[in-house]
Amino acid sequence: MQHLLRLFVQRLALGLLTLFAVSLVIFLSIELLPGDVAQQVLGQSATPENLAAFRRELGLDLPAHTRYLDWLGGFLQGDLGTSLISGIPISDLISERLYNTFFLAGFAALISVPLALILGVVAALHRDTLLDKSINVATLTAISVPEFFVGYILVWIFAVELSMFPSIANLSEDAPFTDRIYRTFLPALTLTLIVTAHMMRMTRASLINLLALPYVEMAQLKGASQRRLIVIHALPNAIAPIVTVIAINLAYLIVGVVIVEVVFVYPGMGQLLVDSVAKRDFTVVQTACLLFAATYILFNLASDLISIASNPRLLHRK
């Protein structure tokens, strides 16, 4: 337990250091982008005097390192700043968007994780059969197609041809739960098709390796049922690699939703990030990117801890 706690503290410190490096890279990248929020708001007809006055009002005339340290100091104290475009506090701006993104990611995870595990177990039990090959071909086909194309195909089938679901996932703040499920089904299905293949193939590969081990063959010779072989003998020892790939895909469901949210005009963090980049609203871009990075780091930390807790031998190099 002490080893696990020490590892948690070490990984958490490394994660904070990574977040600092990410914030620096994001800030420098934004500085390199052409144009700024003053040009975006005032337009091409603005005079140099108007641009200078607007930049002075927003503090954009200060040196880059001063603006970064001001932003970092406020961020460390829990002040995310305000949007340069709307003047709304960023915490208010992202709260609803963040909830929508987590809702979409959670909905997709509820479909994709059980589906991937079931398909992985079925494919492992029927290795090299037509069923195994069909599952592999279907999942690999889904993951090989670009996300936006998968989304447009689903829109064409379910919205245009069958008229079952809306092509645009617009949500209001007071939308009831069932309406949210209905409107986010196509974006969630798109994400499910993209992430299922990774988890299914890792589950299949881990189980195939374990089913070939002597202790599993011995259990089979003693008359253990197929269900007992999988649930009692194989799956517990396959948790580490499966949890790792599931955690990475769950992080992707939150971080990688940008394209899917744009395709379905879904009001989440991805759509907010794209809009903010287009408007050069740099404070919002910095906060959104940092939240995405923090999500990815936390999911990786959780997967490492769960993997080591399930298999303590991972703590040792040999």
Phi, psi and omega in degrees: 000321179295322178298319181293320179294319179295320178296320179299315180296318180296313181292325179294317177297318178295323177296319178295321177295321178296319179298320178298315179297320179296317180299323179292316180297318180298315181298314180295322179296319179295323179297330182280345180293141178288145177081170176213180185293332179295314178295324181292321183281314186277341177084179185286340182276000182290142178279158178303325180294317178297318179297316181296319180294319180294318179295322179294322180296322181271355181082014182283351179276353179285157177301153185300317184293329178292317179294322180294315181294323176298314180296317181295319179298316178294320181297318180294336178266007178087007178262108183278355180088191180235157177292133180290335182276306187263341183076005179280139174306135184297326179300322177287326184291322186265347186300310180292320180296319180296320178298317180297319180294317177296323179297314180297316180296319179295319178298314180295323180293321179298331177274313193284321185294307177299321180298316181294319180295316180297313180297322179296317179295314180299315181295323180291320180289335180244046185303135176065015174266176180297324179296315179300314181293324179295317179297317180296316181296316182296315182288321179293326177296317181296320183279342181279340182273137178304148185303315184296327180289320175300317179298315180293324177297315179296322177297317181296318182287304190273336181260316185276307185281313185263344181053040182268325183227154179289147179281338179245126184267059178281134183234144172261161184297327183259023180295133178294162186301316182295324178292324177297316179300315183296315185282336180261008184295314182294316174300321180293322179294323178298313179296323180299314181297330183282320188265346185296321186301316181302309184292321180297315184291323177293318177299315180298311183296318181295317181291322179298318178297317183288323181294342180269357182283152185301321185292331177285320178297322178297317178298323179292320179294332178280000175095015179295139180290162181298321179297318180292322179301318183285307190287318186269318189259324188264305187302317181302326180275352179257006186297317187305303180293326181292316179298321181299311183288329176294316181297318179296321180287327175295320176297322179295326180299330180270315185281325187265022184273002187304307184295317181296318179295324178292318181300317184262008181051044182277130185281068180242193183293325180297314178296320178298320180296315180297315179298320182291323177295317180298325181267002182058035176276083194293327181295322178290319179299315180300312182295317181296315180296321181291323176296319177298316180296318180297320178299315181295318180294317181295320179293322177294322177296316180296319181294321178297315182294318179294320180297315181290323178296325180280336180218086184301343180296341179293344178289337184256143182291328181242000000 
